[in-house]
Short mmCIF file of N, CA and C in Angstrom, two decimals:
data_model
loop_
_atom_site.label_atom_id
_atom_site.label_comp_id
_atom_site.label_asym_id
_atom_site.label_seq_id
_atom_site.Cartn_x
_atom_site.Cartn_y
_atom_site.Cartn_z
N MET V 1 25.11 108.21 58.91
CA MET V 1 24.45 106.96 59.20
C MET V 1 25.35 106.11 60.09
N GLU V 2 24.75 105.50 61.11
CA GLU V 2 25.51 104.66 62.03
C GLU V 2 25.88 103.34 61.37
N LYS V 3 26.99 102.77 61.79
CA LYS V 3 27.45 101.50 61.27
C LYS V 3 26.66 100.36 61.91
N LEU V 4 26.16 99.49 61.11
CA LEU V 4 25.39 98.34 61.59
C LEU V 4 26.34 97.32 62.19
N MET V 5 26.13 96.97 63.47
CA MET V 5 26.98 95.99 64.16
C MET V 5 26.53 94.56 63.90
N GLY V 6 25.23 94.38 63.82
CA GLY V 6 24.67 93.04 63.66
C GLY V 6 23.17 93.09 63.82
N LEU V 7 22.60 91.91 63.90
CA LEU V 7 21.15 91.79 64.08
C LEU V 7 20.87 91.05 65.37
N LEU V 8 19.81 91.44 66.03
CA LEU V 8 19.36 90.73 67.22
C LEU V 8 18.03 90.06 66.86
N LYS V 9 18.06 88.73 66.86
CA LYS V 9 16.84 87.97 66.61
C LYS V 9 16.16 87.76 67.96
N VAL V 10 14.93 88.22 68.08
CA VAL V 10 14.16 88.10 69.32
C VAL V 10 13.02 87.13 69.04
N LYS V 11 13.08 85.97 69.66
CA LYS V 11 11.98 85.01 69.54
C LYS V 11 11.06 85.24 70.74
N VAL V 12 9.85 85.69 70.47
CA VAL V 12 8.85 85.87 71.52
C VAL V 12 8.22 84.49 71.70
N VAL V 13 8.57 83.84 72.80
CA VAL V 13 8.15 82.46 73.01
C VAL V 13 6.71 82.40 73.50
N ARG V 14 6.47 83.00 74.68
CA ARG V 14 5.12 82.93 75.23
C ARG V 14 4.90 83.96 76.32
N GLY V 15 3.64 84.14 76.67
CA GLY V 15 3.24 84.96 77.80
C GLY V 15 2.74 84.04 78.90
N VAL V 16 2.95 84.44 80.14
CA VAL V 16 2.54 83.62 81.27
C VAL V 16 1.69 84.45 82.22
N ASN V 17 0.47 83.98 82.48
CA ASN V 17 -0.42 84.59 83.46
C ASN V 17 -0.63 86.08 83.20
N LEU V 18 -0.91 86.43 81.94
CA LEU V 18 -1.15 87.82 81.59
C LEU V 18 -2.48 88.30 82.17
N ALA V 19 -2.60 89.59 82.34
CA ALA V 19 -3.81 90.19 82.92
C ALA V 19 -4.98 90.09 81.95
N LYS V 20 -6.17 89.92 82.50
CA LYS V 20 -7.40 89.93 81.70
C LYS V 20 -7.83 91.38 81.52
N ARG V 21 -8.16 91.73 80.29
CA ARG V 21 -8.60 93.09 80.01
C ARG V 21 -10.03 93.13 79.46
N ASP V 22 -10.60 91.96 79.16
CA ASP V 22 -11.97 91.86 78.68
C ASP V 22 -12.68 90.78 79.48
N ALA V 23 -13.99 90.72 79.38
CA ALA V 23 -14.78 89.74 80.14
C ALA V 23 -14.35 88.30 79.85
N ARG V 24 -13.97 88.03 78.61
CA ARG V 24 -13.59 86.67 78.22
C ARG V 24 -12.08 86.44 78.24
N GLY V 25 -11.32 87.35 78.77
CA GLY V 25 -9.86 87.20 78.79
C GLY V 25 -9.22 88.37 78.08
N SER V 26 -8.23 88.08 77.27
CA SER V 26 -7.52 89.11 76.52
C SER V 26 -7.10 88.56 75.17
N ASP V 27 -6.86 89.46 74.25
CA ASP V 27 -6.35 89.12 72.91
C ASP V 27 -4.98 89.77 72.78
N PRO V 28 -3.94 89.18 73.40
CA PRO V 28 -2.64 89.86 73.51
C PRO V 28 -1.77 89.81 72.26
N TYR V 29 -0.96 90.84 72.15
CA TYR V 29 0.14 90.87 71.18
C TYR V 29 1.26 91.68 71.81
N VAL V 30 2.49 91.46 71.32
CA VAL V 30 3.67 92.09 71.88
C VAL V 30 4.27 93.05 70.85
N VAL V 31 4.65 94.24 71.32
CA VAL V 31 5.34 95.24 70.50
C VAL V 31 6.72 95.44 71.11
N ILE V 32 7.75 95.36 70.26
CA ILE V 32 9.12 95.59 70.71
C ILE V 32 9.67 96.78 69.95
N ARG V 33 10.25 97.72 70.71
CA ARG V 33 10.85 98.93 70.12
C ARG V 33 12.31 99.04 70.54
N MET V 34 13.13 99.46 69.59
CA MET V 34 14.52 99.78 69.88
C MET V 34 14.86 100.97 68.99
N GLY V 35 15.11 102.13 69.63
CA GLY V 35 15.32 103.34 68.84
C GLY V 35 14.08 103.62 68.01
N ASN V 36 14.26 103.78 66.69
CA ASN V 36 13.12 104.07 65.83
C ASN V 36 12.54 102.81 65.18
N GLN V 37 13.01 101.64 65.59
CA GLN V 37 12.49 100.38 65.06
C GLN V 37 11.31 99.89 65.90
N LYS V 38 10.35 99.28 65.24
CA LYS V 38 9.19 98.73 65.92
C LYS V 38 8.80 97.44 65.22
N VAL V 39 8.70 96.34 66.00
CA VAL V 39 8.25 95.06 65.46
C VAL V 39 7.18 94.52 66.40
N LYS V 40 6.29 93.68 65.87
CA LYS V 40 5.25 93.14 66.74
C LYS V 40 4.83 91.74 66.32
N THR V 41 4.25 91.03 67.29
CA THR V 41 3.77 89.68 67.06
C THR V 41 2.34 89.71 66.53
N SER V 42 1.85 88.55 66.22
CA SER V 42 0.44 88.40 65.87
C SER V 42 -0.40 88.48 67.15
N VAL V 43 -1.70 88.59 66.99
CA VAL V 43 -2.65 88.63 68.10
C VAL V 43 -3.09 87.20 68.41
N LYS V 44 -3.11 86.85 69.69
CA LYS V 44 -3.61 85.54 70.13
C LYS V 44 -4.96 85.76 70.79
N LYS V 45 -5.98 85.19 70.24
CA LYS V 45 -7.35 85.41 70.70
C LYS V 45 -7.65 84.71 72.03
N LYS V 46 -8.29 85.45 72.92
CA LYS V 46 -8.81 84.95 74.20
C LYS V 46 -7.83 84.02 74.92
N ASP V 47 -6.63 84.54 75.20
CA ASP V 47 -5.59 83.70 75.79
C ASP V 47 -4.70 84.53 76.72
N VAL V 48 -4.69 84.21 78.02
CA VAL V 48 -3.81 84.91 78.95
C VAL V 48 -2.50 84.14 79.16
N ASN V 49 -2.34 83.01 78.46
CA ASN V 49 -1.09 82.24 78.46
C ASN V 49 -0.74 81.91 77.01
N PRO V 50 -0.59 82.95 76.17
CA PRO V 50 -0.39 82.72 74.74
C PRO V 50 0.99 82.15 74.39
N GLU V 51 1.03 81.37 73.34
CA GLU V 51 2.28 80.86 72.79
C GLU V 51 2.42 81.47 71.40
N TRP V 52 3.43 82.31 71.24
CA TRP V 52 3.68 82.93 69.94
C TRP V 52 4.72 82.16 69.14
N ASN V 53 5.88 81.93 69.74
CA ASN V 53 7.01 81.30 69.03
C ASN V 53 7.29 82.02 67.71
N GLU V 54 7.29 83.35 67.77
CA GLU V 54 7.52 84.18 66.58
C GLU V 54 8.87 84.88 66.69
N GLU V 55 9.61 84.87 65.58
CA GLU V 55 10.92 85.52 65.54
C GLU V 55 10.81 86.90 64.91
N LEU V 56 11.32 87.88 65.64
CA LEU V 56 11.36 89.27 65.20
C LEU V 56 12.82 89.68 65.16
N THR V 57 13.20 90.56 64.24
CA THR V 57 14.60 90.93 64.09
C THR V 57 14.77 92.43 64.19
N LEU V 58 15.80 92.83 64.98
CA LEU V 58 16.15 94.24 65.14
C LEU V 58 17.57 94.46 64.62
N SER V 59 17.79 95.57 63.94
CA SER V 59 19.12 95.96 63.48
C SER V 59 19.81 96.70 64.61
N VAL V 60 21.06 96.33 64.90
CA VAL V 60 21.77 96.92 66.03
C VAL V 60 22.93 97.76 65.53
N SER V 61 22.86 99.06 65.79
CA SER V 61 23.96 99.98 65.51
C SER V 61 24.61 100.44 66.81
N ASP V 62 23.82 100.54 67.86
CA ASP V 62 24.29 100.99 69.16
C ASP V 62 23.74 100.06 70.23
N PRO V 63 24.57 99.17 70.80
CA PRO V 63 24.08 98.20 71.78
C PRO V 63 23.68 98.81 73.12
N THR V 64 23.88 100.12 73.30
CA THR V 64 23.48 100.75 74.56
C THR V 64 22.04 101.25 74.52
N VAL V 65 21.40 101.21 73.34
CA VAL V 65 20.00 101.64 73.22
C VAL V 65 19.12 100.58 73.88
N PRO V 66 18.29 100.97 74.85
CA PRO V 66 17.44 99.98 75.53
C PRO V 66 16.34 99.45 74.61
N ILE V 67 15.93 98.25 74.90
CA ILE V 67 14.84 97.61 74.16
C ILE V 67 13.60 97.70 75.03
N LYS V 68 12.52 98.18 74.45
CA LYS V 68 11.28 98.37 75.19
C LYS V 68 10.23 97.41 74.64
N LEU V 69 9.63 96.65 75.55
CA LEU V 69 8.61 95.68 75.19
C LEU V 69 7.30 96.11 75.83
N ALA V 70 6.22 96.00 75.09
CA ALA V 70 4.89 96.29 75.65
C ALA V 70 3.92 95.23 75.15
N VAL V 71 2.98 94.86 76.01
CA VAL V 71 1.95 93.90 75.66
C VAL V 71 0.62 94.65 75.63
N TYR V 72 -0.16 94.39 74.59
CA TYR V 72 -1.45 95.05 74.41
C TYR V 72 -2.55 94.01 74.20
N ASP V 73 -3.77 94.41 74.57
CA ASP V 73 -4.97 93.62 74.30
C ASP V 73 -5.65 94.25 73.09
N LYS V 74 -5.78 93.49 72.03
CA LYS V 74 -6.39 93.99 70.79
C LYS V 74 -7.89 94.18 70.99
N ASP V 75 -8.36 95.37 70.70
CA ASP V 75 -9.79 95.68 70.77
C ASP V 75 -10.26 96.11 69.40
N THR V 76 -11.50 95.76 69.08
CA THR V 76 -12.05 96.06 67.76
C THR V 76 -12.60 97.48 67.66
N PHE V 77 -13.33 97.90 68.67
CA PHE V 77 -14.04 99.17 68.58
C PHE V 77 -13.47 100.28 69.45
N SER V 78 -12.37 100.02 70.11
CA SER V 78 -11.75 101.04 70.94
C SER V 78 -10.23 100.88 70.88
N LYS V 79 -9.54 101.82 71.51
CA LYS V 79 -8.08 101.78 71.55
C LYS V 79 -7.62 100.51 72.28
N ASP V 80 -6.57 99.88 71.79
CA ASP V 80 -6.04 98.66 72.42
C ASP V 80 -5.61 98.97 73.85
N ASP V 81 -5.92 98.04 74.77
CA ASP V 81 -5.58 98.20 76.18
C ASP V 81 -4.14 97.75 76.43
N ARG V 82 -3.42 98.51 77.23
CA ARG V 82 -2.05 98.14 77.60
C ARG V 82 -2.12 97.06 78.68
N MET V 83 -1.31 96.03 78.53
CA MET V 83 -1.28 94.91 79.47
C MET V 83 0.06 94.79 80.18
N GLY V 84 0.86 95.84 80.18
CA GLY V 84 2.14 95.82 80.86
C GLY V 84 3.29 96.10 79.92
N ASP V 85 4.44 96.40 80.50
CA ASP V 85 5.62 96.69 79.70
C ASP V 85 6.87 96.25 80.46
N ALA V 86 7.97 96.23 79.76
CA ALA V 86 9.26 95.86 80.35
C ALA V 86 10.37 96.45 79.49
N ASP V 87 11.46 96.79 80.14
CA ASP V 87 12.66 97.24 79.43
C ASP V 87 13.75 96.21 79.66
N PHE V 88 14.59 96.02 78.67
CA PHE V 88 15.79 95.22 78.86
C PHE V 88 16.84 95.77 77.92
N ASN V 89 18.08 95.36 78.16
CA ASN V 89 19.13 95.86 77.29
C ASN V 89 19.86 94.69 76.66
N MET V 90 20.60 95.01 75.64
CA MET V 90 21.36 93.96 74.97
C MET V 90 22.85 94.19 75.10
N TRP V 91 23.23 95.12 76.01
CA TRP V 91 24.64 95.41 76.19
C TRP V 91 25.40 94.16 76.63
N ASP V 92 24.81 93.37 77.51
CA ASP V 92 25.50 92.18 78.01
C ASP V 92 25.77 91.18 76.88
N ILE V 93 24.80 90.97 76.03
CA ILE V 93 25.00 90.05 74.90
C ILE V 93 26.02 90.63 73.92
N ALA V 94 26.01 91.95 73.74
CA ALA V 94 26.99 92.60 72.85
C ALA V 94 28.40 92.45 73.39
N GLU V 95 28.57 92.53 74.72
CA GLU V 95 29.89 92.34 75.32
C GLU V 95 30.43 90.94 75.02
N VAL V 96 29.56 89.95 75.08
CA VAL V 96 29.98 88.58 74.79
C VAL V 96 30.34 88.45 73.31
N VAL V 97 29.55 89.06 72.44
CA VAL V 97 29.82 89.01 71.00
C VAL V 97 31.20 89.60 70.69
N MET V 98 31.61 90.61 71.45
CA MET V 98 32.88 91.28 71.19
C MET V 98 34.09 90.53 71.76
N MET V 99 33.87 89.41 72.44
CA MET V 99 34.98 88.62 72.98
C MET V 99 35.79 88.01 71.83
N GLU V 100 37.02 87.70 72.12
CA GLU V 100 37.87 87.02 71.14
C GLU V 100 37.27 85.66 70.80
N PRO V 101 37.26 85.28 69.51
CA PRO V 101 36.67 84.01 69.11
C PRO V 101 37.21 82.79 69.85
N HIS V 102 38.51 82.76 70.15
CA HIS V 102 39.06 81.59 70.85
C HIS V 102 38.52 81.48 72.29
N HIS V 103 38.18 82.62 72.92
CA HIS V 103 37.56 82.58 74.25
C HIS V 103 36.16 81.99 74.16
N LEU V 104 35.41 82.40 73.14
CA LEU V 104 34.06 81.86 72.97
C LEU V 104 34.10 80.36 72.72
N LEU V 105 35.00 79.92 71.87
CA LEU V 105 35.11 78.49 71.58
C LEU V 105 35.46 77.69 72.83
N ALA V 106 36.33 78.24 73.66
CA ALA V 106 36.74 77.56 74.89
C ALA V 106 35.58 77.43 75.87
N LEU V 107 34.62 78.35 75.81
CA LEU V 107 33.49 78.35 76.74
C LEU V 107 32.20 77.83 76.11
N ALA V 108 32.28 77.25 74.93
CA ALA V 108 31.09 76.79 74.20
C ALA V 108 30.20 75.91 75.08
N GLY V 109 28.93 76.24 75.10
CA GLY V 109 27.94 75.48 75.85
C GLY V 109 27.81 75.89 77.31
N GLU V 110 28.75 76.65 77.83
CA GLU V 110 28.71 77.09 79.23
C GLU V 110 28.12 78.50 79.31
N ALA V 111 27.69 78.86 80.51
CA ALA V 111 27.24 80.23 80.74
C ALA V 111 28.46 81.14 80.74
N ILE V 112 28.55 82.02 79.75
CA ILE V 112 29.68 82.95 79.63
C ILE V 112 29.47 84.14 80.55
N LYS V 113 28.22 84.56 80.64
CA LYS V 113 27.89 85.72 81.49
C LYS V 113 26.50 85.48 82.08
N THR V 114 26.34 85.90 83.32
CA THR V 114 25.04 85.79 83.99
C THR V 114 24.53 87.20 84.24
N VAL V 115 23.29 87.45 83.84
CA VAL V 115 22.65 88.76 84.05
C VAL V 115 21.62 88.59 85.15
N LYS V 116 21.72 89.42 86.17
CA LYS V 116 20.81 89.33 87.31
C LYS V 116 19.75 90.43 87.23
N PRO V 117 18.57 90.17 87.77
CA PRO V 117 17.53 91.20 87.81
C PRO V 117 17.99 92.41 88.62
N THR V 118 17.61 93.59 88.18
CA THR V 118 17.87 94.83 88.91
C THR V 118 16.61 95.69 88.84
N ARG V 119 16.67 96.86 89.44
CA ARG V 119 15.52 97.76 89.40
C ARG V 119 15.26 98.29 87.99
N THR V 120 16.31 98.39 87.18
CA THR V 120 16.14 98.96 85.84
C THR V 120 15.95 97.91 84.76
N ILE V 121 16.30 96.67 85.06
CA ILE V 121 16.13 95.59 84.09
C ILE V 121 15.01 94.70 84.61
N CYS V 122 14.01 94.43 83.80
CA CYS V 122 12.79 93.75 84.24
C CYS V 122 12.90 92.22 84.22
N LEU V 123 14.09 91.69 84.44
CA LEU V 123 14.23 90.24 84.47
C LEU V 123 13.49 89.66 85.65
N ALA V 124 12.79 88.54 85.43
CA ALA V 124 12.10 87.84 86.51
C ALA V 124 13.06 86.92 87.24
N GLU V 125 14.13 86.52 86.56
CA GLU V 125 15.11 85.59 87.14
C GLU V 125 16.44 85.80 86.43
N GLU V 126 17.50 85.18 86.99
CA GLU V 126 18.81 85.25 86.34
C GLU V 126 18.72 84.74 84.91
N SER V 127 19.55 85.31 84.06
CA SER V 127 19.58 84.91 82.66
C SER V 127 21.04 84.67 82.27
N HIS V 128 21.28 83.57 81.56
CA HIS V 128 22.64 83.21 81.17
C HIS V 128 22.85 83.42 79.68
N ILE V 129 23.99 84.00 79.34
CA ILE V 129 24.37 84.17 77.93
C ILE V 129 25.34 83.05 77.61
N LYS V 130 25.05 82.33 76.53
CA LYS V 130 25.86 81.17 76.15
C LYS V 130 26.29 81.28 74.69
N PHE V 131 27.35 80.57 74.37
CA PHE V 131 27.81 80.41 72.99
C PHE V 131 27.57 78.96 72.62
N THR V 132 26.56 78.73 71.77
CA THR V 132 26.16 77.38 71.42
C THR V 132 25.98 77.28 69.91
N ASN V 133 26.53 76.24 69.33
CA ASN V 133 26.42 76.01 67.88
C ASN V 133 26.83 77.23 67.07
N GLY V 134 27.89 77.91 67.52
CA GLY V 134 28.42 79.06 66.79
C GLY V 134 27.62 80.33 66.94
N LYS V 135 26.69 80.37 67.93
CA LYS V 135 25.84 81.55 68.10
C LYS V 135 25.81 81.97 69.57
N VAL V 136 25.75 83.29 69.78
CA VAL V 136 25.58 83.84 71.12
C VAL V 136 24.09 83.96 71.38
N CYS V 137 23.62 83.30 72.45
CA CYS V 137 22.19 83.22 72.74
C CYS V 137 21.92 83.54 74.21
N GLN V 138 20.69 83.96 74.48
CA GLN V 138 20.27 84.26 75.86
C GLN V 138 18.77 84.00 75.97
N ASP V 139 18.37 83.21 76.96
CA ASP V 139 16.95 83.03 77.28
C ASP V 139 16.61 84.04 78.37
N VAL V 140 15.48 84.72 78.19
CA VAL V 140 15.10 85.82 79.08
C VAL V 140 13.64 85.66 79.49
N VAL V 141 13.37 85.84 80.79
CA VAL V 141 12.00 85.93 81.28
C VAL V 141 11.84 87.33 81.86
N LEU V 142 10.92 88.10 81.26
CA LEU V 142 10.69 89.48 81.71
C LEU V 142 9.41 89.56 82.53
N ARG V 143 9.50 90.18 83.69
CA ARG V 143 8.32 90.44 84.50
C ARG V 143 7.73 91.76 84.04
N LEU V 144 6.47 91.75 83.66
CA LEU V 144 5.82 92.97 83.19
C LEU V 144 5.57 93.91 84.36
N ARG V 145 5.72 95.20 84.11
CA ARG V 145 5.44 96.21 85.12
C ARG V 145 4.24 97.03 84.65
N ASN V 146 3.76 97.88 85.56
CA ASN V 146 2.58 98.73 85.28
C ASN V 146 1.35 97.89 84.98
N VAL V 147 1.28 96.74 85.63
CA VAL V 147 0.16 95.81 85.47
C VAL V 147 0.15 94.89 86.70
N GLU V 148 -0.97 94.25 86.95
CA GLU V 148 -1.06 93.43 88.16
C GLU V 148 -0.28 92.11 88.08
N ARG V 149 -0.03 91.60 86.87
CA ARG V 149 0.72 90.35 86.76
C ARG V 149 1.12 90.10 85.31
N GLY V 150 1.99 89.13 85.13
CA GLY V 150 2.34 88.67 83.79
C GLY V 150 3.83 88.67 83.51
N GLU V 151 4.25 87.69 82.72
CA GLU V 151 5.63 87.56 82.28
C GLU V 151 5.66 87.22 80.80
N ILE V 152 6.77 87.59 80.15
CA ILE V 152 7.00 87.27 78.75
C ILE V 152 8.33 86.54 78.65
N GLU V 153 8.33 85.41 77.96
CA GLU V 153 9.55 84.64 77.74
C GLU V 153 10.10 84.91 76.35
N LEU V 154 11.40 85.23 76.29
CA LEU V 154 12.07 85.54 75.02
C LEU V 154 13.33 84.68 74.88
N GLN V 155 13.73 84.48 73.64
CA GLN V 155 15.04 83.91 73.33
C GLN V 155 15.74 84.91 72.42
N LEU V 156 16.92 85.36 72.84
CA LEU V 156 17.69 86.32 72.06
C LEU V 156 18.83 85.59 71.37
N GLN V 157 19.10 85.99 70.15
CA GLN V 157 20.23 85.41 69.41
C GLN V 157 20.88 86.49 68.58
N TRP V 158 22.20 86.61 68.68
CA TRP V 158 22.96 87.59 67.92
C TRP V 158 23.30 87.01 66.56
N LEU V 159 23.08 87.81 65.50
CA LEU V 159 23.45 87.42 64.14
C LEU V 159 24.43 88.44 63.60
N ASN V 160 25.61 87.98 63.25
CA ASN V 160 26.59 88.87 62.63
C ASN V 160 26.20 89.15 61.18
N ILE V 161 26.59 90.30 60.70
CA ILE V 161 26.34 90.69 59.33
C ILE V 161 27.47 90.12 58.47
N GLY V 162 27.12 89.50 57.37
CA GLY V 162 28.13 89.06 56.43
C GLY V 162 28.88 87.80 56.81
N GLY V 163 28.21 86.89 57.48
CA GLY V 163 28.86 85.61 57.69
C GLY V 163 28.94 85.16 59.12
N ALA V 164 29.64 84.09 59.31
CA ALA V 164 29.73 83.45 60.62
C ALA V 164 30.58 84.28 61.55
N MET V 165 30.36 84.05 62.83
CA MET V 165 31.08 84.76 63.86
C MET V 165 32.53 84.31 63.94
N ILE V 166 32.72 83.05 63.74
CA ILE V 166 34.06 82.50 63.88
C ILE V 166 34.52 81.89 62.58
#
């Protein structure tokens, strides 16, 4: 069994300009997978700009495992329609977590690391990792792929196992 490094709290904040999959819009929900873990949000009825503000938690044993996000339109009588997907990683946030505590304290409130969009990371814009109120956090906007449009806004927060980071 792999050693648990910590927990990644993923707050699914909202969707922006999601694709319509039904005549009246879409009934979106988000599924996040990391390794064999799977968590999902509630369904938001008839909303292409849904606000979830739901916190989902993933156990992290290997920070190099990519996180896969997919958005679906809930259907009653047929298979749910896919509304796009995105991959992102948590290696950058894990690198910050592994910094010496005195370095984190010295940089509290500032951007410790900036993650830029690439072909393999579905960021819509630069994302900054910060150490605030004793926690390593990152706000992320993901541009959905395999769909005509849409973005998902997330807030990531690292939680250490067994107590405070510092």
